[in-house]
Amino acid sequence: MASKPDEVRDGVPLTNLDQPLFDGAEATKRDLVDYLDAVHEQMLAGLAERALSVVRIRPGQPSFMQKNVPKYTPEWVRTVQVWAEASKREVSYAVCDDRRTLLWFANQRAVEYHPALMRLDRPDRVTQLVLDLDPPEGDDTFALAVQAALLVRQALADLGLDGAVKTSGAKGVHVYVPIDDTATIEDAAAATRAIAARAARIDPALATTAYVKEERHGKVFVDSTRAGGATVIAAYSPRIRPGTTVSFPVGWTDIEQVTPRDFTVKTAPALLTTSWPDQLPAPQTLPADLIAEGHEIPIARVVAMHEGKRRKAAARKAAEDN
């Protein structure tokens, strides 16, 4: 027999609201629900019309990524079937475009929200480039990610392009570059690689495009792999991090004055000013020479995969020779 809900919002029964959200969350499930409800208009602007993956966490268990909606998903939750080439099957993704669906996810202890880069009406196009600035391990490295984000901004300005910035909610920074629908997914990915390479060249002592961690040597990784079928954490999404931090939009003039812990499920609602879509520049056309430049740059994951295979083969041969 189902337990009686603690309360009902928008027709969604909410249960176990006073349970801790996860170890180190400094928040309860109620805090998650209240936060997502408070920012639902801003959240939905980035989730609507996109296939959604979420990261859930059950009490005492590891977190897990959920793409396929569970069998008990209410019929009023909108879903879309997307062919997954890697697993050779159709995946039934949720589409979160209303408050009711967001509250249902919150009750499922879905903490993180990772929408697709493509809208459902244009599955053959991404709507933005994303540069993920990932700082090295260590305390207080967020400031390094911010400086690398400023390199990306300079590289964009040199191209006549513009972007907007938000914290990742973890230790890094995301730069979004809205684009029009003239570039294919492959061309958009190539342009992202070229921008990352240009940014790293501005200050090679600070930034690198090396995909393998051992090759970064304490530098910020300018990650250009958030492309095509990848997802990226939504603006305003909570993270499964100490204090339940939030990925929060920050203006370029303020990014050097903030830290990730400034934005949590408890503090972020009071800090809302303009919404993320209002901070984004209008969609831009990617320069043809930038796309051509990017197509000359190998895809980082593919290079790393081949290098890993090469190293394994070399190690195996060395072992055989001995």
Tab-separated table of N, CA and C in Angstrom, residues 3 18 33 76-77 89 116 151 164 167 180 189 203 208 211 221 225 230 233 236 251 260 278 287:
chain	number	residue	atom	x	y	z
A	3	SER	N	2.351	4.853	0.669
A	3	SER	CA	2.282	5.722	1.835
A	3	SER	C	1.599	7.037	1.472
A	18	ASP	N	11.317	15.128	4.109
A	18	ASP	CA	12.275	15.526	5.141
A	18	ASP	C	13.510	14.637	5.186
A	33	VAL	N	12.794	19.987	-3.894
A	33	VAL	CA	11.475	20.263	-4.475
A	33	VAL	C	11.179	21.761	-4.441
A	76	TRP	N	0.940	11.285	-18.301
A	76	TRP	CA	0.951	12.704	-18.677
A	76	TRP	C	2.366	13.267	-18.850
A	77	VAL	N	3.390	12.473	-18.505
A	77	VAL	CA	4.768	12.899	-18.777
A	77	VAL	C	5.053	12.669	-20.261
A	89	ARG	N	19.327	0.766	-30.203
A	89	ARG	CA	17.943	0.619	-29.728
A	89	ARG	C	17.325	2.000	-29.556
A	116	ALA	N	19.415	17.566	-24.101
A	116	ALA	CA	20.154	17.419	-25.360
A	116	ALA	C	20.475	18.789	-25.940
A	151	LEU	N	39.676	33.423	-21.806
A	151	LEU	CA	40.403	33.137	-23.048
A	151	LEU	C	39.434	32.761	-24.160
A	164	ALA	N	27.874	33.439	-23.642
A	164	ALA	CA	27.442	33.712	-22.277
A	164	ALA	C	28.050	32.657	-21.364
A	167	THR	N	28.334	29.038	-14.196
A	167	THR	CA	29.087	28.041	-13.444
A	167	THR	C	28.540	26.672	-13.820
A	180	ASP	N	22.955	29.708	-35.354
A	180	ASP	CA	21.781	29.500	-36.196
A	180	ASP	C	21.812	28.092	-36.788
A	189	ALA	N	30.513	20.850	-34.304
A	189	ALA	CA	31.531	20.184	-33.485
A	189	ALA	C	32.928	20.633	-33.906
A	203	ASP	N	46.937	31.506	-24.313
A	203	ASP	CA	47.754	31.362	-23.099
A	203	ASP	C	48.008	29.884	-22.847
A	208	THR	N	44.754	24.077	-22.025
A	208	THR	CA	45.163	22.992	-22.913
A	208	THR	C	43.929	22.304	-23.480
A	211	TYR	N	43.094	15.846	-24.067
A	211	TYR	CA	41.965	15.069	-23.541
A	211	TYR	C	42.394	14.147	-22.404
A	221	PHE	N	41.548	22.302	-18.762
A	221	PHE	CA	41.158	21.589	-19.979
A	221	PHE	C	40.023	22.353	-20.651
A	225	THR	N	34.265	18.623	-26.340
A	225	THR	CA	33.554	17.382	-26.693
A	225	THR	C	32.064	17.438	-26.396
A	230	ALA	N	25.969	14.653	-27.286
A	230	ALA	CA	26.296	14.873	-25.879
A	230	ALA	C	25.207	15.710	-25.208
A	233	ILE	N	24.870	20.004	-18.502
A	233	ILE	CA	24.024	20.336	-17.367
A	233	ILE	C	23.256	21.625	-17.657
A	236	TYR	N	20.660	26.432	-14.003
A	236	TYR	CA	19.846	26.345	-12.779
A	236	TYR	C	19.736	24.923	-12.234
A	251	GLY	N	27.018	36.942	-15.215
A	251	GLY	CA	27.482	37.850	-16.260
A	251	GLY	C	28.994	37.876	-16.340
A	260	PRO	N	31.683	28.589	-6.897
A	260	PRO	CA	30.569	27.647	-7.071
A	260	PRO	C	29.662	27.562	-5.853
A	278	ASP	N	17.652	35.142	-21.534
A	278	ASP	CA	17.808	36.582	-21.721
A	278	ASP	C	19.283	37.000	-21.731
A	287	PRO	N	31.633	31.261	-38.876
A	287	PRO	CA	32.457	31.560	-40.054
A	287	PRO	C	32.916	30.269	-40.747
